[in-house]
PDB file of C-alpha atoms in Angstrom:
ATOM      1  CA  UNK A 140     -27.035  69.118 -14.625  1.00 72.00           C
ATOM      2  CA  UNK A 141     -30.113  67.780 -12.710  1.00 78.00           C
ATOM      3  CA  UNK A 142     -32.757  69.299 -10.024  1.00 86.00           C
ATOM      4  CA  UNK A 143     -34.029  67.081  -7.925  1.00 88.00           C
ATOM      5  CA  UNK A 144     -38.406  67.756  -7.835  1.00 90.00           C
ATOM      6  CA  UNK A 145     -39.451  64.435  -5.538  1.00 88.00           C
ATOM      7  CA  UNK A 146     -37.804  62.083  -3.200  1.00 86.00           C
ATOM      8  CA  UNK A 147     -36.898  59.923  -6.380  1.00 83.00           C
ATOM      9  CA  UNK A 148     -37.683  62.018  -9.180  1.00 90.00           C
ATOM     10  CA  UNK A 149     -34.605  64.622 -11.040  1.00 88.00           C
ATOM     11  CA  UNK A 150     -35.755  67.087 -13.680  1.00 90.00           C
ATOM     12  CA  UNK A 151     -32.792  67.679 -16.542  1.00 89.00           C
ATOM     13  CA  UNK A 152     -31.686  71.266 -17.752  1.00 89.00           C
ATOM     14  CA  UNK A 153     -30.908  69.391 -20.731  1.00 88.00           C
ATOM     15  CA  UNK A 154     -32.341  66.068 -22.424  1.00 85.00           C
ATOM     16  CA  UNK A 155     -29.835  63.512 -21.409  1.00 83.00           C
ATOM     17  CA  UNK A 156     -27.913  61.591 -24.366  1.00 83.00           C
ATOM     18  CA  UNK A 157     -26.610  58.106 -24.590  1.00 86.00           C
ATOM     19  CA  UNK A 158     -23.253  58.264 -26.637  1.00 86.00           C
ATOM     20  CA  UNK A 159     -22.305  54.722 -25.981  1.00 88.00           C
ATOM     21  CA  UNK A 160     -23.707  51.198 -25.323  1.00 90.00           C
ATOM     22  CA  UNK A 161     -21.889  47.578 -24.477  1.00 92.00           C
ATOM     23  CA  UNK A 162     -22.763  44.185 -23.725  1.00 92.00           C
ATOM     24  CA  UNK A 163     -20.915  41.971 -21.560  1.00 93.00           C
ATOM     25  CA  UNK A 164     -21.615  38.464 -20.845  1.00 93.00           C
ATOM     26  CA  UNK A 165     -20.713  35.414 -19.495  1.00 91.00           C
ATOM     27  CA  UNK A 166     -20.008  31.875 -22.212  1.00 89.00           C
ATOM     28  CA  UNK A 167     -23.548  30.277 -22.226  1.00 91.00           C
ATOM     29  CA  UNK A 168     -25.075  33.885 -23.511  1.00 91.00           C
ATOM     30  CA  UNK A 169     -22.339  33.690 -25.660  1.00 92.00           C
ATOM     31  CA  UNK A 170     -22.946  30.501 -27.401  1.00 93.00           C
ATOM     32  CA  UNK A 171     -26.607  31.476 -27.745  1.00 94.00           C
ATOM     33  CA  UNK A 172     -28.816  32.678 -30.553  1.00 95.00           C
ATOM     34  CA  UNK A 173     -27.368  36.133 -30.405  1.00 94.00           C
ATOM     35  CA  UNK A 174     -23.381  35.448 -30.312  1.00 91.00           C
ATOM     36  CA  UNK A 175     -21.390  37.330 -32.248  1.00 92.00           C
ATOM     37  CA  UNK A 176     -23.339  40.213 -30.841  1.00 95.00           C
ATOM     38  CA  UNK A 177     -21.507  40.887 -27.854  1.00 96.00           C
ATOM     39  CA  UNK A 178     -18.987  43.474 -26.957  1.00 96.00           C
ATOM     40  CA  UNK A 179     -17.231  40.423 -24.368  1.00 96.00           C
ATOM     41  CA  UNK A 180     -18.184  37.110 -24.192  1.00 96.00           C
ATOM     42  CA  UNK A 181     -15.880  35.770 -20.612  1.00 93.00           C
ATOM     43  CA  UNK A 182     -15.376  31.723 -20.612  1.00 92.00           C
ATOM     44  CA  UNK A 183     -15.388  31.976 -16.928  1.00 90.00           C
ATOM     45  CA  UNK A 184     -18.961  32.773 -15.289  1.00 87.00           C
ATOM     46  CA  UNK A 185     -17.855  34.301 -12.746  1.00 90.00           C
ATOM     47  CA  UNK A 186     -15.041  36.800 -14.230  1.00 92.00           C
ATOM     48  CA  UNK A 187     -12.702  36.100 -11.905  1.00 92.00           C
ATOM     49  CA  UNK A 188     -14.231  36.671  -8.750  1.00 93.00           C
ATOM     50  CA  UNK A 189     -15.072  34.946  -6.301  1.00 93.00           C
ATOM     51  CA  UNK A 190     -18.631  35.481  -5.634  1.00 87.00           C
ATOM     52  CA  UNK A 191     -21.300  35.857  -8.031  1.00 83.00           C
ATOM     53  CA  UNK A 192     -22.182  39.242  -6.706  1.00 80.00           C
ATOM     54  CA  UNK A 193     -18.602  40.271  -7.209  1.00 85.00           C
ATOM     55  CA  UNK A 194     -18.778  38.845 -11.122  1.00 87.00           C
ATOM     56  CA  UNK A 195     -21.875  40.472 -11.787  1.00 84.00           C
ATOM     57  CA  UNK A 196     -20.085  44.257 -10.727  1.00 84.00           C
ATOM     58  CA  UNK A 197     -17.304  42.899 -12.651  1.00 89.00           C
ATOM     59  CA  UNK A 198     -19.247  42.964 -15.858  1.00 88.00           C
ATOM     60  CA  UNK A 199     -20.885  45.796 -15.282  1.00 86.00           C
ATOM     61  CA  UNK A 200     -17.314  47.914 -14.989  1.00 89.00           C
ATOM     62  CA  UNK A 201     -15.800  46.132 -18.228  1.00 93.00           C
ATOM     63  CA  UNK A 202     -19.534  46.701 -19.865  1.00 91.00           C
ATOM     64  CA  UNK A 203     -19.048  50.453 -18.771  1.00 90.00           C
ATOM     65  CA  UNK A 204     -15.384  50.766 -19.590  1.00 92.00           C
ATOM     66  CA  UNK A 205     -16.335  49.574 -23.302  1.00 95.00           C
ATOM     67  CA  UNK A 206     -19.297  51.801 -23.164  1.00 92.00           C
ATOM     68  CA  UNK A 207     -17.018  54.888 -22.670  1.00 93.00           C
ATOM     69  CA  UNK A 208     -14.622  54.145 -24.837  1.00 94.00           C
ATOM     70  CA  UNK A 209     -16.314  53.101 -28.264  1.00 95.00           C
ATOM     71  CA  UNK A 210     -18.005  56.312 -27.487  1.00 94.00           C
ATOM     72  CA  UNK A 211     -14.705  58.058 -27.722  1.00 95.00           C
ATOM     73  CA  UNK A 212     -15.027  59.581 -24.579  1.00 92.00           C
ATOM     74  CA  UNK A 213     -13.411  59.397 -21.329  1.00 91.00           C
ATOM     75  CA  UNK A 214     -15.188  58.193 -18.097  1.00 89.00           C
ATOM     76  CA  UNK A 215     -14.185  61.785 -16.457  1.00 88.00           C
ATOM     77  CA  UNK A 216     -16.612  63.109 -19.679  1.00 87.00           C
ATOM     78  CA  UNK A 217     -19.875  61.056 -17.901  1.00 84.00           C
ATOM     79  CA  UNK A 218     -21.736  63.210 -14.856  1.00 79.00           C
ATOM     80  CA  UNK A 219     -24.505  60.133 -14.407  1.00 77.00           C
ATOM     81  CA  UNK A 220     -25.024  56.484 -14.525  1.00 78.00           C
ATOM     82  CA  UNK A 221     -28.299  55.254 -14.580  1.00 73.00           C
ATOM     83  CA  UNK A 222     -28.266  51.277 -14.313  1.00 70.00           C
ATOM     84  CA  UNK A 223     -30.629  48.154 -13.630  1.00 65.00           C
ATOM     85  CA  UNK A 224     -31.261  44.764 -13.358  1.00 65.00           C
ATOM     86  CA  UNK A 225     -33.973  42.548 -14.760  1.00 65.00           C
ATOM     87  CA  UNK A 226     -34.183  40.927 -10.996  1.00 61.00           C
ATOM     88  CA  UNK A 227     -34.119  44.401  -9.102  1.00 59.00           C
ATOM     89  CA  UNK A 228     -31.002  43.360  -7.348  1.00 61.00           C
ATOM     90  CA  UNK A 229     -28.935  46.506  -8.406  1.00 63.00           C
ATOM     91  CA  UNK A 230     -25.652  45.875  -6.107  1.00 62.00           C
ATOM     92  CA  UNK A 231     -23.363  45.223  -9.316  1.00 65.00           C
ATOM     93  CA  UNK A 232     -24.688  48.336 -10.945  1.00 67.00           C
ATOM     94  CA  UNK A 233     -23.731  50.320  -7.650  1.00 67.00           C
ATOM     95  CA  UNK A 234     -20.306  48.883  -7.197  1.00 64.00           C
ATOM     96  CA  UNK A 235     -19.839  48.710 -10.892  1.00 67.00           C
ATOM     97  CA  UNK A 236     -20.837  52.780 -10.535  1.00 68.00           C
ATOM     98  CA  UNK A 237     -18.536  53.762  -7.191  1.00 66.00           C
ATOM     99  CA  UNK A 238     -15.579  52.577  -9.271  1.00 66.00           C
ATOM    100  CA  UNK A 239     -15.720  54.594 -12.031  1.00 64.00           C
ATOM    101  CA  UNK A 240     -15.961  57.630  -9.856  1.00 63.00           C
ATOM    102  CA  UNK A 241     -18.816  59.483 -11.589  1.00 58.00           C
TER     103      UNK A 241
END
């Protein structure tokens, strides 16, 4: 899979692949320039949850979920997630991540 060669550096036996893509986003992305674009466009901001922490993981599992699946693959089929955020606040990604139990 991967050797790890530095405290935050991992060195692939093989070139890793990206077999799927999604986008997932709340209703004023969604009524911007590039609707119609989106995998999920959610009327409600915060997905359900009640903290905006907790809405932002929430996208990132259904943005995953679709991911996997237009792929045609199964989440059991994915040994990494590598994730970010344009604000460096990563906590969605990581909860997002634990759940799908790669």
């Amino acid at each position: 899979m991967a050797q790890r060669i530095g405290q935050r550096t991992i060195q692939f036996e093989n070139p890793p692949g990206i077999f799927g893509f999604a986008s997932v986003v709340g209703a004023k992305e969604g009524n911007g320039p590039l609707r119609g674009s989106f995998d999920e466009v959610s009327t409600d901001s915060h997905f359900g949850q009640k903290s905006w922490e907790l809405a932002e993981s929430e996208m990132q599992k259904r943005a995953l979920e679709t991911a996997v699946k237009k792929s045609g693959h199964r989440m059991g089929d994915l040994q990494m997630i590598l994730a970010g955020d344009l604000l460096n606040q990563c906590i969605g990604s990581a909860f997002a991540s634990v759940q799908s139990n790669v």
